[in-house]
Amino acid sequence: MVTETEWLNQAVDLAAQNVADGGGPFGALIVRGDELVATGTNQVTPTLDPTAHAEVVAIRAACRTLGTFKLDGCLLVTSCEPCPMCFSSALWARVERIVFAADRHDAAKAGFDDRAFYEVFHTEPAAWPLTLEQIAVSERERPFGEWGRKADRTDY
């Protein structure tokens, strides 16, 4: 049986190898029981995709491997504490647990300071670093009505 510490060491090794390969210093695994389902490394700069964090890459790969968008019963193992986007992605994927090695303060010391992102929801929207504005349109609820009437929808 593989321990969580062994999984974490594998995520850290994956992150370190990703640095050597030209990527960012983050690695993640999706584990179900004793099975390694998928891995992911930070691919932000190689793919020019700001959402390609290691955790998101691993979640996407695990969903493809398992043929589902729900990762119930899975563990997300990551070399560093997930940022708010990655944490939210894990919530949407229904990951059961997350374990991590380095924390947000360790990341900040290395130049990956996401602390402002953790704090943004503690402030009023008017103080957010980008503008969020609702504009009234008459049909704004139509897609939800269509969804509600769709008999063959896949709820998530």
Coordinates of N, CA and C in Angstrom, one line a residue:
M1 N 0.8 -1.2 0.0 CA 0.0 0.0 0.0 C 0.9 1.3 0.0
V2 N 0.6 2.2 -0.9 CA 1.4 3.4 -1.0 C 0.8 4.4 0.0
T3 N 1.7 5.1 0.8 CA 1.3 6.0 1.8 C 1.1 7.4 1.1
E4 N 0.4 8.3 1.8 CA 0.2 9.6 1.3 C 1.6 10.4 1.2
T5 N 2.5 10.1 2.1 CA 3.8 10.7 2.1 C 4.5 10.3 0.8
E6 N 4.4 9.0 0.4 CA 5.0 8.5 -0.8 C 4.4 9.2 -2.0
W7 N 3.1 9.3 -2.0 CA 2.4 10.1 -3.1 C 2.9 11.5 -3.2
L8 N 3.0 12.2 -2.0 CA 3.5 13.5 -2.0 C 4.9 13.7 -2.5
N9 N 5.7 12.7 -2.1 CA 7.1 12.7 -2.7 C 7.1 12.6 -4.2
Q10 N 6.2 11.8 -4.7 CA 6.1 11.6 -6.1 C 5.7 12.9 -6.8
A11 N 4.7 13.6 -6.2 CA 4.3 14.9 -6.7 C 5.4 15.9 -6.7
V12 N 6.2 15.9 -5.6 CA 7.3 16.9 -5.5 C 8.4 16.5 -6.6
D13 N 8.6 15.2 -6.8 CA 9.6 14.8 -7.8 C 9.1 15.2 -9.2
L14 N 7.8 15.1 -9.4 CA 7.2 15.5 -10.7 C 7.3 17.0 -10.9
A15 N 7.1 17.8 -9.9 CA 7.3 19.2 -10.0 C 8.7 19.6 -10.3
A16 N 9.6 19.0 -9.6 CA 11.1 19.3 -9.8 C 11.5 18.9 -11.3
Q17 N 11.0 17.7 -11.8 CA 11.3 17.3 -13.1 C 10.7 18.3 -14.1
N18 N 9.5 18.8 -13.8 CA 8.9 19.8 -14.7 C 9.7 21.1 -14.8
V19 N 10.3 21.5 -13.8 CA 11.2 22.6 -13.8 C 12.4 22.3 -14.8
A20 N 13.0 21.2 -14.7 CA 14.1 20.8 -15.6 C 13.6 20.7 -17.0
D21 N 12.3 20.4 -17.2 CA 11.8 20.3 -18.6 C 11.2 21.6 -19.1
G22 N 11.4 22.7 -18.3 CA 11.0 24.0 -18.8 C 9.7 24.5 -18.3
G23 N 9.0 23.8 -17.4 CA 7.7 24.2 -16.9 C 7.8 24.8 -15.5
G24 N 6.7 25.0 -14.9 CA 6.7 25.6 -13.6 C 6.8 24.5 -12.5
P25 N 7.1 25.0 -11.2 CA 7.5 24.0 -10.2 C 6.3 23.4 -9.4
F26 N 5.4 22.9 -10.2 CA 4.2 22.3 -9.5 C 3.9 21.0 -10.2
G27 N 3.5 20.0 -9.4 CA 3.1 18.7 -9.9 C 1.9 18.2 -9.0
A28 N 1.1 17.4 -9.7 CA -0.1 16.9 -9.0 C -0.4 15.5 -9.5
L29 N -1.1 14.7 -8.6 CA -1.5 13.4 -8.9 C -3.0 13.2 -8.5
I30 N -3.7 12.4 -9.2 CA -5.0 12.0 -8.8 C -4.9 10.5 -8.5
V31 N -5.3 10.1 -7.3 CA -5.2 8.8 -6.8 C -6.5 8.3 -6.4
R32 N -6.8 7.0 -6.7 CA -8.1 6.4 -6.2 C -7.6 5.1 -5.6
G33 N -7.8 5.0 -4.3 CA -7.3 3.9 -3.5 C -5.8 3.8 -3.6
D34 N -5.3 2.7 -4.1 CA -3.8 2.6 -4.3 C -3.4 2.8 -5.8
E35 N -4.4 3.2 -6.6 CA -4.2 3.4 -8.0 C -3.9 4.8 -8.4
L36 N -2.8 5.0 -9.1 CA -2.4 6.3 -9.6 C -3.3 6.5 -10.9
V37 N -4.2 7.4 -10.9 CA -5.1 7.6 -12.1 C -4.5 8.5 -13.1
A38 N -3.9 9.6 -12.6 CA -3.4 10.6 -13.6 C -2.4 11.5 -12.9
T39 N -1.6 12.1 -13.7 CA -0.6 13.1 -13.2 C -0.8 14.4 -14.0
G40 N -0.3 15.5 -13.4 CA -0.3 16.8 -14.1 C 0.8 17.6 -13.6
T41 N 1.4 18.4 -14.5 CA 2.4 19.4 -14.2 C 1.9 20.7 -14.7
N42 N 2.5 21.8 -14.1 CA 2.2 23.1 -14.5 C 2.6 23.3 -16.0
Q43 N 1.6 23.7 -16.8 CA 1.8 23.9 -18.2 C 1.5 25.2 -18.7
V44 N 1.4 26.2 -17.8 CA 1.0 27.6 -18.1 C 1.8 28.2 -19.2
T45 N 3.1 28.2 -19.0 CA 4.0 28.9 -20.0 C 4.2 28.0 -21.3
P46 N 4.3 26.7 -21.2 CA 4.5 26.0 -22.5 C 3.3 26.0 -23.4
T47 N 2.1 26.0 -22.7 CA 0.8 26.0 -23.5 C 0.2 27.3 -23.7
L48 N 0.7 28.3 -23.0 CA 0.2 29.7 -23.0 C -1.3 29.7 -22.5
D49 N -1.5 28.9 -21.5 CA -2.8 28.7 -20.9 C -2.8 29.0 -19.4
P50 N -3.3 30.1 -18.9 CA -3.2 30.5 -17.5 C -4.0 29.5 -16.6
T51 N -4.8 28.7 -17.2 CA -5.6 27.7 -16.3 C -4.9 26.4 -16.3
A52 N -3.8 26.2 -16.9 CA -3.1 24.9 -17.0 C -2.2 24.7 -15.8
H53 N -2.7 24.9 -14.6 CA -2.0 24.5 -13.4 C -2.0 23.0 -13.2
A54 N -1.0 22.5 -12.5 CA -0.8 21.1 -12.3 C -2.0 20.4 -11.9
E55 N -2.7 20.9 -10.9 CA -3.9 20.3 -10.4 C -5.0 20.2 -11.4
V56 N -5.2 21.3 -12.2 CA -6.2 21.3 -13.3 C -5.9 20.3 -14.4
V57 N -4.6 20.3 -14.7 CA -4.1 19.3 -15.7 C -4.4 17.9 -15.3
A58 N -4.1 17.6 -14.0 CA -4.3 16.3 -13.4 C -5.8 15.9 -13.4
I59 N -6.6 16.9 -13.0 CA -8.0 16.6 -12.9 C -8.6 16.3 -14.3
R60 N -8.2 17.1 -15.3 CA -8.6 16.9 -16.7 C -8.2 15.5 -17.2
A61 N -7.0 15.1 -16.9 CA -6.5 13.8 -17.3 C -7.2 12.7 -16.6
A62 N -7.4 12.8 -15.3 CA -8.1 11.8 -14.6 C -9.6 11.6 -15.1
C63 N -10.2 12.7 -15.4 CA -11.6 12.6 -15.9 C -11.6 11.9 -17.2
R64 N -10.7 12.2 -18.1 CA -10.6 11.4 -19.4 C -10.3 10.0 -19.2
T65 N -9.4 9.7 -18.3 CA -9.0 8.3 -18.0 C -10.2 7.5 -17.4
L66 N -10.9 8.1 -16.5 CA -12.0 7.4 -15.9 C -13.3 7.5 -16.6
G67 N -13.4 8.4 -17.6 CA -14.6 8.5 -18.4 C -15.7 9.2 -17.6
T68 N -15.4 10.1 -16.8 CA -16.4 10.8 -16.0 C -15.9 12.2 -15.6
F69 N -16.8 13.1 -15.2 CA -16.4 14.4 -14.8 C -16.5 14.5 -13.2
K70 N -16.8 13.4 -12.6 CA -16.9 13.3 -11.1 C -15.8 12.4 -10.6
L71 N -15.0 13.0 -9.8 CA -13.8 12.2 -9.2 C -14.1 11.8 -7.8
D72 N -15.4 11.3 -7.5 CA -15.7 10.8 -6.2 C -14.7 9.7 -5.8
G73 N -14.3 9.8 -4.5 CA -13.4 8.8 -4.0 C -12.0 9.0 -4.4
C74 N -11.7 10.1 -5.1 CA -10.3 10.3 -5.5 C -9.6 11.3 -4.5
L75 N -8.3 11.2 -4.5 CA -7.5 12.0 -3.7 C -6.6 12.9 -4.6
L76 N -6.6 14.2 -4.4 CA -5.7 15.1 -5.2 C -4.5 15.3 -4.3
V77 N -3.3 14.9 -4.8 CA -2.0 15.0 -4.2 C -1.2 16.0 -5.0
T78 N -0.8 17.1 -4.3 CA -0.1 18.1 -5.0 C 1.1 18.6 -4.3
S79 N 2.1 19.1 -5.1 CA 3.3 19.5 -4.5 C 3.2 20.8 -3.7
C80 N 2.1 21.5 -3.9 CA 1.9 22.8 -3.3 C 0.4 23.0 -3.0
E81 N 0.1 23.8 -2.0 CA -1.3 24.1 -1.7 C -2.0 24.7 -2.9
P82 N -3.1 24.1 -3.2 CA -3.8 24.6 -4.4 C -4.2 26.1 -4.3
C83 N -4.1 26.8 -5.4 CA -4.6 28.2 -5.5 C -6.1 28.1 -5.5
P84 N -6.8 29.2 -5.3 CA -8.3 29.2 -5.3 C -8.9 28.6 -6.6
M85 N -8.3 28.8 -7.8 CA -8.8 28.2 -9.0 C -8.7 26.7 -8.9
C86 N -7.6 26.2 -8.5 CA -7.4 24.7 -8.4 C -8.2 24.1 -7.3
F87 N -8.4 24.8 -6.2 CA -9.3 24.3 -5.2 C -10.7 24.2 -5.7
S88 N -11.1 25.3 -6.4 CA -12.5 25.3 -7.0 C -12.7 24.2 -8.0
S89 N -11.6 24.0 -8.8 CA -11.7 22.9 -9.7 C -11.9 21.5 -9.0
A90 N -11.2 21.3 -7.9 CA -11.3 20.1 -7.2 C -12.7 20.0 -6.6
L91 N -13.3 21.1 -6.1 CA -14.7 21.0 -5.7 C -15.6 20.6 -6.8
W92 N -15.5 21.3 -7.9 CA -16.3 20.9 -9.1 C -16.2 19.5 -9.5
A93 N -15.0 18.9 -9.4 CA -14.7 17.6 -9.8 C -15.1 16.6 -8.7
R94 N -15.6 17.1 -7.6 CA -16.0 16.2 -6.4 C -14.9 15.4 -5.9
V95 N -13.6 15.9 -5.9 CA -12.5 15.2 -5.3 C -12.8 15.0 -3.8
E96 N -12.5 13.9 -3.3 CA -12.8 13.6 -1.9 C -11.9 14.4 -0.9
R97 N -10.6 14.4 -1.2 CA -9.6 15.1 -0.3 C -8.5 15.6 -1.1
I98 N -7.8 16.6 -0.5 CA -6.6 17.1 -1.1 C -5.5 17.1 0.0
V99 N -4.3 16.6 -0.4 CA -3.1 16.7 0.5 C -2.0 17.4 -0.3
F100 N -1.3 18.2 0.4 CA -0.2 19.0 -0.3 C 1.0 19.1 0.5
A101 N 2.1 19.4 -0.1 CA 3.4 19.5 0.5 C 3.7 21.0 0.9
A102 N 4.2 21.8 0.0 CA 4.5 23.2 0.3 C 3.2 24.0 0.4
D103 N 3.2 25.1 1.1 CA 2.0 25.9 1.3 C 2.1 27.2 0.5
R104 N 1.1 28.0 0.6 CA 1.0 29.3 -0.2 C 2.2 30.2 0.2
H105 N 2.6 30.2 1.4 CA 3.7 31.1 1.8 C 5.1 30.6 1.2
D106 N 5.3 29.3 1.1 CA 6.4 28.8 0.4 C 6.4 29.2 -1.0
A107 N 5.3 29.1 -1.7 CA 5.1 29.5 -3.1 C 5.4 31.0 -3.3
A108 N 4.9 31.8 -2.3 CA 5.2 33.2 -2.4 C 6.7 33.6 -2.3
K109 N 7.4 32.9 -1.5 CA 8.8 33.1 -1.4 C 9.6 32.8 -2.7
A110 N 9.0 31.9 -3.5 CA 9.6 31.5 -4.7 C 9.1 32.3 -5.9
G111 N 8.3 33.3 -5.6 CA 7.8 34.2 -6.7 C 6.4 33.9 -7.2
F112 N 5.7 33.0 -6.6 CA 4.4 32.6 -7.0 C 3.4 33.0 -5.9
D113 N 3.2 34.3 -5.8 CA 2.4 34.9 -4.7 C 1.0 35.0 -5.1
D114 N 0.2 34.0 -4.7 CA -1.2 34.0 -5.0 C -2.1 34.5 -3.8
R115 N -1.4 35.0 -2.8 CA -2.1 35.4 -1.6 C -3.3 36.4 -1.9
A116 N -3.1 37.3 -2.8 CA -4.1 38.2 -3.2 C -5.4 37.5 -3.7
F117 N -5.2 36.4 -4.4 CA -6.3 35.7 -4.9 C -7.1 35.0 -3.8
Y118 N -6.4 34.6 -2.8 CA -7.1 34.0 -1.6 C -8.0 35.0 -0.9
E119 N -7.5 36.3 -0.9 CA -8.1 37.3 -0.1 C -9.2 38.1 -0.9
V120 N -9.3 37.9 -2.2 CA -10.2 38.7 -3.0 C -11.7 38.6 -2.6
F121 N -12.1 37.4 -2.2 CA -13.4 37.1 -1.8 C -13.8 37.7 -0.4
H122 N -12.8 38.2 0.3 CA -13.0 38.8 1.6 C -13.3 40.3 1.5
T123 N -13.2 40.8 0.2 CA -13.5 42.2 0.0 C -14.7 42.4 -0.8
E124 N -15.2 43.5 -0.9 CA -16.4 43.9 -1.7 C -16.1 43.8 -3.1
P125 N -17.0 43.4 -4.0 CA -16.7 43.4 -5.4 C -16.2 44.7 -6.0
A126 N -16.5 45.8 -5.5 CA -16.0 47.1 -6.0 C -14.5 47.2 -5.8
A127 N -14.0 46.4 -4.9 CA -12.5 46.5 -4.6 C -11.7 45.4 -5.3
W128 N -12.4 44.6 -6.1 CA -11.8 43.5 -6.8 C -10.8 44.0 -7.9
P129 N -9.8 43.2 -8.3 CA -8.8 43.7 -9.3 C -9.3 43.8 -10.7
L130 N -10.5 43.3 -10.9 CA -11.1 43.4 -12.3 C -12.6 43.8 -12.1
T131 N -13.2 44.3 -13.1 CA -14.6 44.7 -13.0 C -15.5 43.6 -13.3
L132 N -16.5 43.4 -12.4 CA -17.5 42.4 -12.6 C -18.8 43.1 -12.7
E133 N -19.5 43.1 -13.8 CA -20.7 43.9 -14.0 C -21.8 43.1 -14.7
Q134 N -23.0 43.0 -14.1 CA -24.1 42.4 -14.7 C -24.8 43.4 -15.6
I135 N -25.2 43.1 -16.8 CA -25.9 43.9 -17.7 C -27.2 43.2 -18.0
A136 N -28.3 43.9 -17.8 CA -29.6 43.3 -17.9 C -29.9 43.0 -19.4
V137 N -30.3 41.8 -19.7 CA -30.8 41.4 -21.0 C -32.1 40.7 -20.8
S138 N -33.1 40.8 -21.7 CA -34.4 40.3 -21.4 C -34.5 38.7 -21.4
E139 N -33.6 38.1 -22.1 CA -33.6 36.6 -22.2 C -32.6 36.0 -21.2
R140 N -32.1 36.7 -20.2 CA -31.0 36.2 -19.4 C -31.3 34.8 -18.8
E141 N -32.5 34.5 -18.5 CA -32.8 33.2 -17.8 C -33.2 32.1 -18.8
R142 N -33.3 32.4 -20.1 CA -33.7 31.4 -21.1 C -32.9 30.1 -21.1
P143 N -31.5 30.2 -21.0 CA -30.8 29.0 -21.0 C -31.1 28.0 -19.8
F144 N -31.4 28.6 -18.7 CA -31.8 27.8 -17.5 C -33.2 27.2 -17.7
G145 N -34.1 27.9 -18.4 CA -35.4 27.3 -18.7 C -35.2 26.1 -19.7
E146 N -34.4 26.3 -20.7 CA -34.1 25.2 -21.6 C -33.5 24.0 -20.9
W147 N -32.6 24.3 -20.0 CA -31.9 23.2 -19.2 C -33.0 22.5 -18.4
G148 N -33.9 23.2 -17.8 CA -34.9 22.6 -16.9 C -35.9 21.7 -17.7
R149 N -36.1 22.0 -18.9 CA -37.0 21.3 -19.8 C -36.3 20.1 -20.5
K150 N -35.0 20.1 -20.5 CA -34.3 19.0 -21.2 C -34.4 17.7 -20.4
A151 N -35.1 16.8 -21.0 CA -35.3 15.5 -20.3 C -34.1 14.6 -20.2
D152 N -33.2 14.7 -21.2 CA -32.0 13.9 -21.2 C -30.7 14.6 -20.7
R153 N -30.9 15.6 -19.9 CA -29.7 16.3 -19.4 C -28.9 15.5 -18.4
T154 N -27.6 15.8 -18.3 CA -26.8 15.1 -17.4 C -26.5 16.1 -16.2
D155 N -27.1 15.9 -15.1 CA -27.0 16.8 -14.0 C -25.6 16.7 -13.4
Y156 N -25.1 17.8 -12.9 CA -23.7 17.8 -12.3 C -23.7 18.7 -11.2

